[in-house]
Short mmCIF file of C-alpha atoms in Angstrom, two decimals:
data_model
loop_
_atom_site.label_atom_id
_atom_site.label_comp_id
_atom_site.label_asym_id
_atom_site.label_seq_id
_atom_site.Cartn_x
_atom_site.Cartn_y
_atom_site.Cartn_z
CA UNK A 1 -19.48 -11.11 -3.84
CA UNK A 2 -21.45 -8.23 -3.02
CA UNK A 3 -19.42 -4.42 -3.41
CA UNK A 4 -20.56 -1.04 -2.95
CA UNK A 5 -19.67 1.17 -5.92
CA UNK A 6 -17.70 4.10 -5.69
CA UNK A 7 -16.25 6.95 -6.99
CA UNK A 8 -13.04 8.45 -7.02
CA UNK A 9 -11.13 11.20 -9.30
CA UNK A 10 -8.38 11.21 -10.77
CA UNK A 11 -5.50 13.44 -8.84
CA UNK A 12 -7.23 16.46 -10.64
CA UNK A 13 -6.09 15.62 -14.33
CA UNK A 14 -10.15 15.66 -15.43
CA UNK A 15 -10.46 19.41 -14.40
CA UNK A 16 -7.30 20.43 -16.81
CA UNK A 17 -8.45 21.52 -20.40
CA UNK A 18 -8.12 18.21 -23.33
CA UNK A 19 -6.26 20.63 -25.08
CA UNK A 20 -3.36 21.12 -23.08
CA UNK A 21 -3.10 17.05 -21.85
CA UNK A 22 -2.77 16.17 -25.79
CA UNK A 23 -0.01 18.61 -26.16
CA UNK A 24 3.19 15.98 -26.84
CA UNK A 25 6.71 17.10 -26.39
CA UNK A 26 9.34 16.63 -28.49
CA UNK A 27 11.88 14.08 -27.20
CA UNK A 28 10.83 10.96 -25.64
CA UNK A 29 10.70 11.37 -21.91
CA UNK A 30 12.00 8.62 -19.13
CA UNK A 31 10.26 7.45 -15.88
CA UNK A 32 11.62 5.13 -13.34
CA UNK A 33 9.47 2.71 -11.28
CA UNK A 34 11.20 1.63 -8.38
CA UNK A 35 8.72 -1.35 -6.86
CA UNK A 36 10.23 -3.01 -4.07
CA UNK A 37 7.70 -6.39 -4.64
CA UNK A 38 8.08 -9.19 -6.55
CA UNK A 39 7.51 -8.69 -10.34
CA UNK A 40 5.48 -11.87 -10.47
CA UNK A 41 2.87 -10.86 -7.83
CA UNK A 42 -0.45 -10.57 -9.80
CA UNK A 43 -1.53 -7.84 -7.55
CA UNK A 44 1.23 -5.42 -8.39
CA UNK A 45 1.05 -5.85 -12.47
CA UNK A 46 -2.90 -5.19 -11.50
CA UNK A 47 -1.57 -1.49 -9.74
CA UNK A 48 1.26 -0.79 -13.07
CA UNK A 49 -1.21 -1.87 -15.55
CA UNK A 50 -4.03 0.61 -13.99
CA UNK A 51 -0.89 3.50 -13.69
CA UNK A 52 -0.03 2.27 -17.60
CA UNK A 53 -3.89 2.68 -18.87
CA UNK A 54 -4.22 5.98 -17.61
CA UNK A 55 -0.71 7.29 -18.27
CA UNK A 56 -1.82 6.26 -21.83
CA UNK A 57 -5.44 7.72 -22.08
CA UNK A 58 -3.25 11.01 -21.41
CA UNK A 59 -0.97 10.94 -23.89
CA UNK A 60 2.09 8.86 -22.89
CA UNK A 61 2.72 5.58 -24.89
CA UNK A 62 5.48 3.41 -23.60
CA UNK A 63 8.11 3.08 -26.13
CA UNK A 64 6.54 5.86 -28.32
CA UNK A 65 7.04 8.93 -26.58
CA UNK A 66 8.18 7.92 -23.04
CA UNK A 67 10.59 5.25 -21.59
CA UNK A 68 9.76 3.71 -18.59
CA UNK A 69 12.22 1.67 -16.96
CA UNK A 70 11.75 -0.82 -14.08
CA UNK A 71 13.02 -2.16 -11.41
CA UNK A 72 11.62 -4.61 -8.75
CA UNK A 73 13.09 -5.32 -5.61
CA UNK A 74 11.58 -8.68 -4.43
CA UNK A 75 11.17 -7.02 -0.18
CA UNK A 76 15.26 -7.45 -0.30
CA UNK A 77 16.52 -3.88 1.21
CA UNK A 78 19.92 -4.73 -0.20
CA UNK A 79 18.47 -4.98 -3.97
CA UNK A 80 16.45 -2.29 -3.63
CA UNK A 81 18.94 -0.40 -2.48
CA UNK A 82 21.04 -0.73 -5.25
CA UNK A 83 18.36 -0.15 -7.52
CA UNK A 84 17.78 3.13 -6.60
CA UNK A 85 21.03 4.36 -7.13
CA UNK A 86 20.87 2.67 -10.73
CA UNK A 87 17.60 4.40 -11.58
CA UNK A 88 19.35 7.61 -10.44
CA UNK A 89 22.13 7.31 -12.48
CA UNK A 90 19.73 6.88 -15.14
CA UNK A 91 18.44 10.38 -14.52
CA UNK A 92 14.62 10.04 -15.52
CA UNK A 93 12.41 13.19 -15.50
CA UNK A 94 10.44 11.29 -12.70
CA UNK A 95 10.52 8.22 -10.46
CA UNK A 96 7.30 6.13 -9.46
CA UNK A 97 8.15 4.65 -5.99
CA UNK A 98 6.01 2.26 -3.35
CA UNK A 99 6.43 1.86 0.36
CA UNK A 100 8.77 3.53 2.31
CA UNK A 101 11.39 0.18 2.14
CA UNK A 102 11.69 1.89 -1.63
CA UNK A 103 10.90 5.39 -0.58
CA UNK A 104 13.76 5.86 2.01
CA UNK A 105 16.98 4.50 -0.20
CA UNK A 106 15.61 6.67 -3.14
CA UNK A 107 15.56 9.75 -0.70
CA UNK A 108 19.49 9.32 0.16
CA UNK A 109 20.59 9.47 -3.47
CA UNK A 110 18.81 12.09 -4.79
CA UNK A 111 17.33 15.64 -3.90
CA UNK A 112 16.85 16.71 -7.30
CA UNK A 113 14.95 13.89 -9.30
CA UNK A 114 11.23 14.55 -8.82
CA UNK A 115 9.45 11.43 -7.13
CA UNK A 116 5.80 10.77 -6.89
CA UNK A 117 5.28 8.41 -3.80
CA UNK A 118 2.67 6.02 -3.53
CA UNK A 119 1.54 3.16 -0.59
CA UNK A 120 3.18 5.41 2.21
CA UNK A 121 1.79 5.73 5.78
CA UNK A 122 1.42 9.27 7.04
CA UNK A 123 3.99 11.09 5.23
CA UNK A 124 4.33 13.69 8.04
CA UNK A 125 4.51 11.98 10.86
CA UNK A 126 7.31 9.67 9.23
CA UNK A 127 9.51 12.99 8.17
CA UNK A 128 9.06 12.08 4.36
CA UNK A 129 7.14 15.54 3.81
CA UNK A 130 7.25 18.44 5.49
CA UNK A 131 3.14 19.23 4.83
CA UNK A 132 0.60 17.98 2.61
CA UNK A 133 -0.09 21.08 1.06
CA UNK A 134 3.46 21.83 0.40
CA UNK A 135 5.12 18.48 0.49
CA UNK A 136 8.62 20.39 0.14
CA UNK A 137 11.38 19.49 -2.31
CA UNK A 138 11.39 16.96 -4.87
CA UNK A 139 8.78 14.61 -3.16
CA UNK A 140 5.06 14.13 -3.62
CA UNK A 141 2.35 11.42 -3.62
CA UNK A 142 -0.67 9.47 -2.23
CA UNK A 143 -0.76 8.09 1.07
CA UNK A 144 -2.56 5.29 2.07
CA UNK A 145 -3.51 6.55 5.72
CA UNK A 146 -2.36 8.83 8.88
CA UNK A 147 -1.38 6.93 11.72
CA UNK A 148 -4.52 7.12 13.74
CA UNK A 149 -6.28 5.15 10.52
CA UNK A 150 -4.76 1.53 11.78
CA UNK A 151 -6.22 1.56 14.67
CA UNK A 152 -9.59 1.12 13.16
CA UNK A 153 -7.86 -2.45 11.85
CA UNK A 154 -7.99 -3.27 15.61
CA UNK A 155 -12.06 -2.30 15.90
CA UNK A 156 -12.38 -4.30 12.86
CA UNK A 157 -10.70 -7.78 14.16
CA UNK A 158 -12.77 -7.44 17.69
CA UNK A 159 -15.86 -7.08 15.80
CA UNK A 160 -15.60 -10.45 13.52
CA UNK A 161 -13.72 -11.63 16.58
CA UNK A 162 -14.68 -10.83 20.10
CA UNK A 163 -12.66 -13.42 21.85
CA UNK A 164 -9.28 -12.15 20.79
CA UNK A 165 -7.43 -10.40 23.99
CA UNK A 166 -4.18 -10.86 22.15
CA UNK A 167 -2.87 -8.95 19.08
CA UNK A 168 0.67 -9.34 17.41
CA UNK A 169 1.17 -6.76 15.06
CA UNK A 170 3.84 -7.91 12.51
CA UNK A 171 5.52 -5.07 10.65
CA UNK A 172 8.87 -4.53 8.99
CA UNK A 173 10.92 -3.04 11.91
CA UNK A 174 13.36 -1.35 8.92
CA UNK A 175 10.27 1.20 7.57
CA UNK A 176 10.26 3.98 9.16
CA UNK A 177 6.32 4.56 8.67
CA UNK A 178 5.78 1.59 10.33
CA UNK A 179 6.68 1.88 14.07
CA UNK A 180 3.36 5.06 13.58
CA UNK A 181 1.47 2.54 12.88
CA UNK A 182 2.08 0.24 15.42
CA UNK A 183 1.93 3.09 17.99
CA UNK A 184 -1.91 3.66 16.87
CA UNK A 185 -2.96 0.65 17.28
CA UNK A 186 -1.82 0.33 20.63
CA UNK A 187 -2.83 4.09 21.61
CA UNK A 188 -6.43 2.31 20.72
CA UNK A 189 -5.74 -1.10 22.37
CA UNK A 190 -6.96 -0.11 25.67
CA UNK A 191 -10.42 0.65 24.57
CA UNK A 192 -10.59 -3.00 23.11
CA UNK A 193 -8.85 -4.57 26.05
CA UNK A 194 -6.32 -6.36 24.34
CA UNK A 195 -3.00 -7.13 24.74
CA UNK A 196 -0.36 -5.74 21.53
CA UNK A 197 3.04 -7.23 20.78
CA UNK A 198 5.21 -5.80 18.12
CA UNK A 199 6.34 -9.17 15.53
CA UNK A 200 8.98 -8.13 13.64
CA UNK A 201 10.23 -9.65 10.46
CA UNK A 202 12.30 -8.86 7.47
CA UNK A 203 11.96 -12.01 5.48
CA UNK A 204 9.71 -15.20 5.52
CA UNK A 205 11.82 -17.04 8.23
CA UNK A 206 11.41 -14.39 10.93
CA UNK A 207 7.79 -13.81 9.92
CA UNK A 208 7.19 -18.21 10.54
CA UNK A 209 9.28 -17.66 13.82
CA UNK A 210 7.24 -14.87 14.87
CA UNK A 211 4.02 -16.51 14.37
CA UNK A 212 4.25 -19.61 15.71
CA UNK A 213 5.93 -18.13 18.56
CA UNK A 214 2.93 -16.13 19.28
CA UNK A 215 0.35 -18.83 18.68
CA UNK A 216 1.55 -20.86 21.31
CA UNK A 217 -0.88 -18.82 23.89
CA UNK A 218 -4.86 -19.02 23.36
CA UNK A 219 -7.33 -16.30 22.00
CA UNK A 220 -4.55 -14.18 19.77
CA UNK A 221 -4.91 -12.42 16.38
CA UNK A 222 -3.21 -10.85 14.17
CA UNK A 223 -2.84 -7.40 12.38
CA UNK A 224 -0.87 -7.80 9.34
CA UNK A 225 0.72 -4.16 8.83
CA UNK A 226 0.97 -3.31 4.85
CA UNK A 227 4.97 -3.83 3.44
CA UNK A 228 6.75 -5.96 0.96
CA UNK A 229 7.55 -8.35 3.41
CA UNK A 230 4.53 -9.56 4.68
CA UNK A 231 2.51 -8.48 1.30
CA UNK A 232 5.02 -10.59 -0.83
CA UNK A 233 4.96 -13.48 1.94
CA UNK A 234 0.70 -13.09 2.49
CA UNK A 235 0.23 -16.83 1.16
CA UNK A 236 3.07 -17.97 4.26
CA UNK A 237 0.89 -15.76 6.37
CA UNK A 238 -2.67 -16.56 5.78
CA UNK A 239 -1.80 -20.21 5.46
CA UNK A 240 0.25 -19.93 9.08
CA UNK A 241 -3.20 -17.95 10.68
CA UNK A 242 -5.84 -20.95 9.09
CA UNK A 243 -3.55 -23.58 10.56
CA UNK A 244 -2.89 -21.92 14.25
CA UNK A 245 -6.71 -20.42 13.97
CA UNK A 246 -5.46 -16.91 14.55
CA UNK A 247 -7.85 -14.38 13.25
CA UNK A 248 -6.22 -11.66 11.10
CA UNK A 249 -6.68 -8.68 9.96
CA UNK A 250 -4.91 -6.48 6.60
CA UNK A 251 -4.73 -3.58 5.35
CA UNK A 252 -5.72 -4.27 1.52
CA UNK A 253 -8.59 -6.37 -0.12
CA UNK A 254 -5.93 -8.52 -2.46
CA UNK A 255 -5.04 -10.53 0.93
CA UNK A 256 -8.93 -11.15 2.11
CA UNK A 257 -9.03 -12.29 -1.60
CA UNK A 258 -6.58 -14.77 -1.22
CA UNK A 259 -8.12 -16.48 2.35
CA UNK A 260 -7.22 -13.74 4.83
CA UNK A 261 -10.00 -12.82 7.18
CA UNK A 262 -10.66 -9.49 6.68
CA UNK A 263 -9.21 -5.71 5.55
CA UNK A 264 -9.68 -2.32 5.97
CA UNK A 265 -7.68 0.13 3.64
CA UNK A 266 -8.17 1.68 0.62
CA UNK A 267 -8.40 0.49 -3.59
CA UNK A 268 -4.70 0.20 -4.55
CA UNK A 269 -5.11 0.03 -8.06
CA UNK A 270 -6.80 3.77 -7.76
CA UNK A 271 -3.54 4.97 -5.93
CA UNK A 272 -1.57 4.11 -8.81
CA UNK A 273 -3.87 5.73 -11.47
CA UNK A 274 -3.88 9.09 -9.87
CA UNK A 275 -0.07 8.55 -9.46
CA UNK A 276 -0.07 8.68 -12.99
CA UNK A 277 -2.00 12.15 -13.27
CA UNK A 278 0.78 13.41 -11.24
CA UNK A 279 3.41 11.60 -12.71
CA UNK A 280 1.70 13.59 -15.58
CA UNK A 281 1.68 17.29 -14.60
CA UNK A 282 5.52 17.01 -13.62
CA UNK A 283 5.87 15.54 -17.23
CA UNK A 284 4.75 18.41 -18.26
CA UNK A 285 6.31 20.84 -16.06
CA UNK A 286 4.90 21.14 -12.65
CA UNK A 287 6.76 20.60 -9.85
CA UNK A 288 6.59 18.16 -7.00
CA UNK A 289 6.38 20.93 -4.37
CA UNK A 290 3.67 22.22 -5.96
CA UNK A 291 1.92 19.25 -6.15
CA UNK A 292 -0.25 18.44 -2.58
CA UNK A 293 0.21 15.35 -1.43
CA UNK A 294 -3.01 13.20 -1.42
CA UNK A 295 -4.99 11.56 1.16
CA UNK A 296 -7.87 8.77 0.66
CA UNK A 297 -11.29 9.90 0.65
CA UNK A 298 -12.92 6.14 0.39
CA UNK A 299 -11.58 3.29 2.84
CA UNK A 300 -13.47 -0.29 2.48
CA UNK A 301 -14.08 -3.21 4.47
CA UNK A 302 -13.67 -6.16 3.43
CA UNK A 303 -15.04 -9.65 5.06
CA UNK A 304 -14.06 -13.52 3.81
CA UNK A 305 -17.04 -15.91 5.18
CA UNK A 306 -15.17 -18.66 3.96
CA UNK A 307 -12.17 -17.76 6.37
CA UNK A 308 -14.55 -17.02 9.02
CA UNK A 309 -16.37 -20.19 8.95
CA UNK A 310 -12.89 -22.20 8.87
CA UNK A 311 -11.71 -20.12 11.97
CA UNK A 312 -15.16 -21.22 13.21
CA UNK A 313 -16.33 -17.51 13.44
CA UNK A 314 -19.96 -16.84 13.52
CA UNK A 315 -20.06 -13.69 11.76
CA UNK A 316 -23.01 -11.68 13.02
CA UNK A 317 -25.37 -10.93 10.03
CA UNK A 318 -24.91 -7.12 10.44
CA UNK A 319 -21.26 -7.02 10.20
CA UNK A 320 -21.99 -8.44 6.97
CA UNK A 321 -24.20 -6.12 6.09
CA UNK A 322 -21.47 -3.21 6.93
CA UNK A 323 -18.66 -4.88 5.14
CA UNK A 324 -18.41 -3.20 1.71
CA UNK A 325 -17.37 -6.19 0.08
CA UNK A 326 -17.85 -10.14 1.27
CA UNK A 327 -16.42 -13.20 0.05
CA UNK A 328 -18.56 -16.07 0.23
#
């Protein structure tokens, strides 16, 4: 593998004193994680272990002087649904939530509870926020991208593969954020000269349906839109694109790690640890509305060679060279 190094800081929490982050109070706080994946997917403990380490390095030991209770929702809106009332009635000082699919039932029962968002889409545009600089209310986060962002996923499949005049774009028709995204990419589709077609799915049996429904036409590809349906179903989805040779792009390294083609998106696993400088500062008395909500400074691309080759792509050498990250 060959990666670029970068840099990114930490929500802020490096330019407040030592002094006042070791400052512990008295009784043990509570924070909710509401995680609408499956708890078994390695890529997820990877995020709540980095959101863990540094929510320890600034003071907060699970089981010491904080509770943190969890709750994972498998992609099932009915689960998570109920979840989020449960954590609720809990009544933690703060709630750690991913993905609108979590995101939207936690915003229906409560107004008061403050949230810290993360792996959310253009806030604004999807009526979550009402600014970045003064998110509003008891809401506040990192986003992953605005809108306009996924239509660079669209640049990036034409460039490993030119021949494709077909995209579908499978999303989760049920998250709000997503129909933005799916309106970017085909605001930028004409510039590419390819055809887009929305695939919707909500669980693994729509998302086979979907697929092989689209494959039956030559010279399509895919662009895999970021939600617990198709992240918790990538294996059914990268094995479905090898076997109908559709090229495919994502949104996050974790699925060009496991045999997808190729991403463009940001480092999850640095989303969560600055959620856990914010999940911090409201800790410790700040309030959501106070706190701007975050955009990425760093995006990364990210090319498989293997995948290529099988899809009998011949990469050209200085795509390579541009890709922060390839997988031989």
């Amino acid at each position: 593998m060959r990666r670029r190094a970068f840099i990114t800081l930490l929500g802020g929490a490096a330019a407040r004193p030592l002094a006042a982050r070791a400052q512990q109070p008295d009784r043990i706080r509570r924070i909710g994680v509401l995680n609408p994946f499956a708890e078994n997917d390695p890529e997820v403990q990877a995020n709540i272990t980095a959101f863990r380490q540094v929510l320890q390095k600034l003071g907060w030991t699970d089981g010491r002087n904080v509770r943190i209770d969890y709750r994972w929702g498998g992609a099932d809106p009915g689960r998570i649904h109920a979840q989020a009332k449960e954590l609720v009635g809990l009544n933690p000082d703060v709630i750690l939530v991913s993905s609108a699919l979590a995101l939207q039932p936690l915003m229906h029962e409560t107004r008061s509870i403050p949230i810290v968002f993360t792996q959310i889409a253009d806030p604004i545009g999807a009526g979550l926020v009402a600014s970045l600089a003064r998110p509003g209310g008891n809401i506040t986060g990192f986003t992953v991208a605005e809108f306009s962002t996924f239509g660079k996923l669209l640049e990036v499949l034409k460039e490993v593969a030119p021949h494709v005049t077909r995209v579908a774009v499978v999303l989760n028709p049920d998250q709000i954020p997503q129909t933005g995204m799916l309106r970017a990419i085909e605001a930028a589709a004409p510039s590419f000269r390819v055809q887009v077609t929305a695939a919707g799915a909500r669980d693994a049996t729509e998302l086979e349906r979907a697929i092989d429904q689209f494959a039956r036409v030559p010279n399509g590809g895919l662009i895999v839109l970021p939600n617990p349906v198709t992240d918790g179903n990538r294996g059914l989805i990268i094995a479905m694109a090898a076997r109908h040779r559709l090229p495919a792009a994502y949104a996050f390294r974790h699925s060009v790690a496991d045999g997808g083609l190729v991403s463009y998106g940001i480092d999850l696993a640095d989303q969560f640890r600055q959620a856990a400088s914010y999940v911090d500062r409201i800790l410790r008395g700040e309030k959501p509305t106070d706190l701007p909500v975050q955009q990425p400074t760093k995006y990364e691309t990210v090319l498989n060679l293997k995948t290529a080759k099988g899809l009998g792509l011949d990469v050209p050498w200085i795509l390579q060279q541009r890709a922060d990250e390839v997988i031989e």
